Tab-separated table of C-alpha atoms in Angstrom:
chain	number	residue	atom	x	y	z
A	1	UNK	CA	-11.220	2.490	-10.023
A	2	UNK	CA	-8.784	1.974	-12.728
A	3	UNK	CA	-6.949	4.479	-14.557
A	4	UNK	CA	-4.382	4.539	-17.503
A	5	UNK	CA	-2.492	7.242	-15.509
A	6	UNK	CA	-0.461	9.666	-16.786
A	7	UNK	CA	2.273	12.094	-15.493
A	8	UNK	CA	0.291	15.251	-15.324
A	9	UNK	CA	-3.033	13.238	-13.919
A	10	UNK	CA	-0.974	12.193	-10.592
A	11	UNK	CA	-0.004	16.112	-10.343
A	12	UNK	CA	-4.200	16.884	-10.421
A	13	UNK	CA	-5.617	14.461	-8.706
A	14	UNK	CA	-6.813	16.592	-5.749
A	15	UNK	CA	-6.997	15.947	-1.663
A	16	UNK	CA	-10.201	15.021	-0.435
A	17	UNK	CA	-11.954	14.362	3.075
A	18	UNK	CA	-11.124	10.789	3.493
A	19	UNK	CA	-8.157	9.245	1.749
A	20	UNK	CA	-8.537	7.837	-1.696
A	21	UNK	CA	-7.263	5.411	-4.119
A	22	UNK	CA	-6.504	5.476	-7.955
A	23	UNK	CA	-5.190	2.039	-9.445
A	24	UNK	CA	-2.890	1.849	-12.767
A	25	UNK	CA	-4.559	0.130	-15.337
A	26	UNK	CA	-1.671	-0.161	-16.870
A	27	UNK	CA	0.346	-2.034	-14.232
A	28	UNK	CA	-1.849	-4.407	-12.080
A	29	UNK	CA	-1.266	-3.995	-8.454
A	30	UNK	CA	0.198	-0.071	-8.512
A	31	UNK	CA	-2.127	2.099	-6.510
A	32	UNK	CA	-1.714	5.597	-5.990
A	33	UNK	CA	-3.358	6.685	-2.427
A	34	UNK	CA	-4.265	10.204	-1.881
A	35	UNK	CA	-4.247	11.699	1.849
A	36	UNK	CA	-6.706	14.298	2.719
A	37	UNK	CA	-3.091	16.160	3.433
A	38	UNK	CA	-2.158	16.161	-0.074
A	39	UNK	CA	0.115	13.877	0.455
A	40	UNK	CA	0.684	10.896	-2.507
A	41	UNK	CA	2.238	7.930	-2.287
A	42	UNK	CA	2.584	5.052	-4.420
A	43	UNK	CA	1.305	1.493	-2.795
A	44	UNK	CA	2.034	-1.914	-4.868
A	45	UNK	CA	-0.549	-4.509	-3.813
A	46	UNK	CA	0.865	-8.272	-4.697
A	47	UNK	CA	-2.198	-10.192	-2.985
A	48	UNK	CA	-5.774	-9.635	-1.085
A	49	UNK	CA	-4.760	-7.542	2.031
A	50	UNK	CA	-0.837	-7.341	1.143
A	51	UNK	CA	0.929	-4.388	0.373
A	52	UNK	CA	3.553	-2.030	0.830
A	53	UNK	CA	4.334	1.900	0.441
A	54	UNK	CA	6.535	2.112	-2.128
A	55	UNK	CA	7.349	5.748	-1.589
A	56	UNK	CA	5.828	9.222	-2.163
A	57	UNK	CA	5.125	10.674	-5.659
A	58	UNK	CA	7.558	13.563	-4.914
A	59	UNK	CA	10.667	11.637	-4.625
A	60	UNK	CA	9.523	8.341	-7.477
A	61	UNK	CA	8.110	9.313	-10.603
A	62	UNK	CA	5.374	7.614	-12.463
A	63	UNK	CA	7.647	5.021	-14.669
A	64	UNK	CA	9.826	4.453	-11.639
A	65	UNK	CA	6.670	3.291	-9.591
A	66	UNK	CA	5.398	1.129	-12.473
A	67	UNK	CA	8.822	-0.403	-13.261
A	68	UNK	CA	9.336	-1.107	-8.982
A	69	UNK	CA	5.448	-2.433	-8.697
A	70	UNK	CA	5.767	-5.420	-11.703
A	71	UNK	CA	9.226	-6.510	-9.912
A	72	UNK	CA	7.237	-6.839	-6.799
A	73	UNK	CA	4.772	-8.939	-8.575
A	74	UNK	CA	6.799	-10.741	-10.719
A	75	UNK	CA	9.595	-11.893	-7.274
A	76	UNK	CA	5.423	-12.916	-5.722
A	77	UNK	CA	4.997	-15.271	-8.323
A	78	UNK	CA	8.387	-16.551	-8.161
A	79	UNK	CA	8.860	-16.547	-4.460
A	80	UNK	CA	5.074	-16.117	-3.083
A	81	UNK	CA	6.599	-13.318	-1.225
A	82	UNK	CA	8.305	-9.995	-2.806
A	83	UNK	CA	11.916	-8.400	-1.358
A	84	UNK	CA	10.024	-5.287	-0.482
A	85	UNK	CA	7.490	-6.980	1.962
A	86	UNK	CA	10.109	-9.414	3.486
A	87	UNK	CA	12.760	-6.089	3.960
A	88	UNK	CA	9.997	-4.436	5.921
A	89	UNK	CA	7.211	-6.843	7.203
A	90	UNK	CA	9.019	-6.492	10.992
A	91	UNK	CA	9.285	-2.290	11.314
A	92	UNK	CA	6.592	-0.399	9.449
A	93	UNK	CA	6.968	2.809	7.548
A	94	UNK	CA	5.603	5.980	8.960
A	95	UNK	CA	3.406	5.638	5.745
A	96	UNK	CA	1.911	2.540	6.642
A	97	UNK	CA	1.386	3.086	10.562
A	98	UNK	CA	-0.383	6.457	9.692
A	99	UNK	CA	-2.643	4.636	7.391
A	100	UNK	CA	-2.628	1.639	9.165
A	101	UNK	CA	-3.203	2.226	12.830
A	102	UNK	CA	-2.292	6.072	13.933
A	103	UNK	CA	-4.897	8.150	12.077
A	104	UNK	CA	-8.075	6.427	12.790
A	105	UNK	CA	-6.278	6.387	16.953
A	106	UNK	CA	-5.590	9.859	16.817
A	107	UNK	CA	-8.857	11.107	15.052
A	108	UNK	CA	-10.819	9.372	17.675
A	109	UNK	CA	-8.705	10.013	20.866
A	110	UNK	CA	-7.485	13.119	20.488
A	111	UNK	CA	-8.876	16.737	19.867
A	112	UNK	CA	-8.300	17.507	16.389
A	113	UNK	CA	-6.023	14.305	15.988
A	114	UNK	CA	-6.544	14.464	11.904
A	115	UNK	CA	-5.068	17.593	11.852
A	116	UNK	CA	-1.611	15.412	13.597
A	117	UNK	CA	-1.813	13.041	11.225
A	118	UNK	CA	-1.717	14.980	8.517
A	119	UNK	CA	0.967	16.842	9.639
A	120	UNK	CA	3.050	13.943	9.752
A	121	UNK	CA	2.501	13.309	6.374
A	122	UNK	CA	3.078	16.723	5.256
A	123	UNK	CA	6.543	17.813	6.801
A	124	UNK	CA	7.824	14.757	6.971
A	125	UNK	CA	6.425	13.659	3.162
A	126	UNK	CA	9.973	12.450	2.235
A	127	UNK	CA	10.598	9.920	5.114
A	128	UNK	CA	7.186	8.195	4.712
A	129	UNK	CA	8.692	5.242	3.126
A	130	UNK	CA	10.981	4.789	5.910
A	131	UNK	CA	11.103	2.160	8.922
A	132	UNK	CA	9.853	3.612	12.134
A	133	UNK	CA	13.002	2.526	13.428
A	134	UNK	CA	15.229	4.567	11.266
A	135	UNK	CA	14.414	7.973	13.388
A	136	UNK	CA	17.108	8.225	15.697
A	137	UNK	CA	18.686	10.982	17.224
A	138	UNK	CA	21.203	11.659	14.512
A	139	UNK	CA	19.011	11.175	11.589
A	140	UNK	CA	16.840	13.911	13.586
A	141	UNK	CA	20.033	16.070	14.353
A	142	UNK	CA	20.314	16.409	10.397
A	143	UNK	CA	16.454	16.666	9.856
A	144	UNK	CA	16.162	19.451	12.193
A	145	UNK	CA	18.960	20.914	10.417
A	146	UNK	CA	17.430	20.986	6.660
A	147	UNK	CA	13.889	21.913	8.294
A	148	UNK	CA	15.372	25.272	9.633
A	149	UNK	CA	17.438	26.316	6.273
A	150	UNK	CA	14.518	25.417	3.948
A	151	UNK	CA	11.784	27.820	2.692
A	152	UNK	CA	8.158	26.303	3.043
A	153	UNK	CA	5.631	26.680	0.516
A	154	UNK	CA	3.317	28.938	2.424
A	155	UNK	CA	5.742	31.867	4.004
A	156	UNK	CA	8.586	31.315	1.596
A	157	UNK	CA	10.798	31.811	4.658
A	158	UNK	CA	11.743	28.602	6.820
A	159	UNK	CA	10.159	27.450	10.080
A	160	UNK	CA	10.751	28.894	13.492
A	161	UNK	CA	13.151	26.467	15.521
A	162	UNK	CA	10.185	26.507	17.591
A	163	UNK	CA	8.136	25.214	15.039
A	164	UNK	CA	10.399	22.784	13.958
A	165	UNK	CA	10.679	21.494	17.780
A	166	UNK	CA	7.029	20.577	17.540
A	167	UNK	CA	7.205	18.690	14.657
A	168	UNK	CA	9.481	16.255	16.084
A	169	UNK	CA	7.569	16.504	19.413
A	170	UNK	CA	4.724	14.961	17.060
A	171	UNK	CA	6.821	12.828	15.408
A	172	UNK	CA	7.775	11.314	19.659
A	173	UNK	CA	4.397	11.024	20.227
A	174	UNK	CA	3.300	8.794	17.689
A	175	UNK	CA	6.537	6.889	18.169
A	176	UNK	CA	5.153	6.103	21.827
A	177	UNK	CA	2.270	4.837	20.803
A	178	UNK	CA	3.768	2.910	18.008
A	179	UNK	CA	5.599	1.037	20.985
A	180	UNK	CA	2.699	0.336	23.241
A	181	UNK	CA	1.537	-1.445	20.381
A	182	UNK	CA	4.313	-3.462	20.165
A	183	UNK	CA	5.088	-2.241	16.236
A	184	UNK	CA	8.723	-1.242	17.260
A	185	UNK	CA	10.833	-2.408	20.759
A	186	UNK	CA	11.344	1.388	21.850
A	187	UNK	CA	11.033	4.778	20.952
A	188	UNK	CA	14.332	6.016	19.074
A	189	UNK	CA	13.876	9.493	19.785
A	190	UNK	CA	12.474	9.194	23.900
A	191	UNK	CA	14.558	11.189	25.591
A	192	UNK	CA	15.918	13.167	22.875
A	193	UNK	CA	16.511	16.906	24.233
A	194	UNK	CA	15.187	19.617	21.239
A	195	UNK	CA	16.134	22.646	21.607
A	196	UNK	CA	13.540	25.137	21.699
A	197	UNK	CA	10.765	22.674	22.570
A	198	UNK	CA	9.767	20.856	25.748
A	199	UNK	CA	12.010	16.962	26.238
A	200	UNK	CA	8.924	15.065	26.852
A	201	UNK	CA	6.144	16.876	23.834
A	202	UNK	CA	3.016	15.574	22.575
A	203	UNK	CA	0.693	15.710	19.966
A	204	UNK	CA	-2.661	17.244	20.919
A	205	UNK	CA	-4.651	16.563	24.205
A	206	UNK	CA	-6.565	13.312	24.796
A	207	UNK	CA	-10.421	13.664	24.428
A	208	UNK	CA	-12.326	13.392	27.856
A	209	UNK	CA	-15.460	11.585	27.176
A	210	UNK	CA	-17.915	12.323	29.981
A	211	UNK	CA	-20.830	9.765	30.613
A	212	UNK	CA	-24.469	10.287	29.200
A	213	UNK	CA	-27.141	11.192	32.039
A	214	UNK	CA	-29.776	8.437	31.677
């Protein structure tokens, strides 16, 4: 679906069951993806199956998106590949292994997996466009520090340390399993010690599936 989109339509469009997609009609090849989290993101699409997150909607506005998407298109044509898919074609953003690879893995192996997904999307919505790579111990130091000095929407009051230790434990686990797929070498934050959570952490328990009596 194409849509001549507007400033106060990207702030409407609403969260739905399954993620959607809303492509400028203005600007040929800028999507805007909508996560069942609430999360937005823009996507610029240069050819069948290629693409890249350009960022979320909360940190690039509208006109920044559009102006970002045609140089994308315009380096394709020149090139036959844009700057934004050679600087990240070897380490992923979160964005793109959550869409790509760890939501459909967690929603089928683990109980309530979804619900992990979208949680990486939702406290870590400014990040998204970032290389898996880039979340090391010191950016987490500093993460963890900003997470536990700013209000959330909800409680107007910040997280519990607690809280905040799971996050990252989530943010671990999906790390691992970025690695036994071979998307990234190793797991910047394994072995990281958080205080107030457990060193190892996961994200949800794995679904047993029991065998049918014929």
């Amino acid at each position: 679906m194409r849509v001549q989109l507007t400033k106060r339509q990207v702030e409407t469009y609403q969260p739905r069951e399954r993620p959607y997609e809303i492509r400028d009609a203005q600007v040929r090849g800028l999507i805007l993806r909508v996560q069942p989290s609430g999360h937005k993101a823009w996507i610029v699409s240069w050819a069948h199956g290629k693409r890249r997150t350009i960022g979320p909607t909360t940190a690039i506005p509208l006109d920044l998106a559009r102006a970002q998407a045609t140089h994308a298109i315009a380096e394709y044509l020149q090139s036959g590949l844009p700057r934004i898919g050679q600087s990240k074609s070897h380490a992923p953003t979160l964005q793109d292994f959550i869409d790509q690879r760890y939501r459909a893995w967690a929603t089928l192996e683990l109980k309530r997996g979804h619900m992990y997904a979208n949680r990486l999307e939702q406290v870590f919505a400014e990040h998204l466009g970032a290389p898996l790579i880039g979340f090391d111990a010191a950016w987490a130091d500093q993460w963890l520090q900003q997470r536990l000095t700013t209000p959330t929407g909800k409680t107007r009051s910040p997280p519990t340390r607690s809280t905040a230790a799971r996050d990252l434990a989530c943010l671990r686990a999906a790390l691992s399993k970025a690695v036994s797929w071979s998307l990234i070498s190793r797991n910047p934050l394994l072995g990281m010690r958080i205080k107030g959570g457990s060193r190892r952490g996961s994200c949800g328990r794995r679904v047993v599936r029991r065998p049918s009596r014929s």
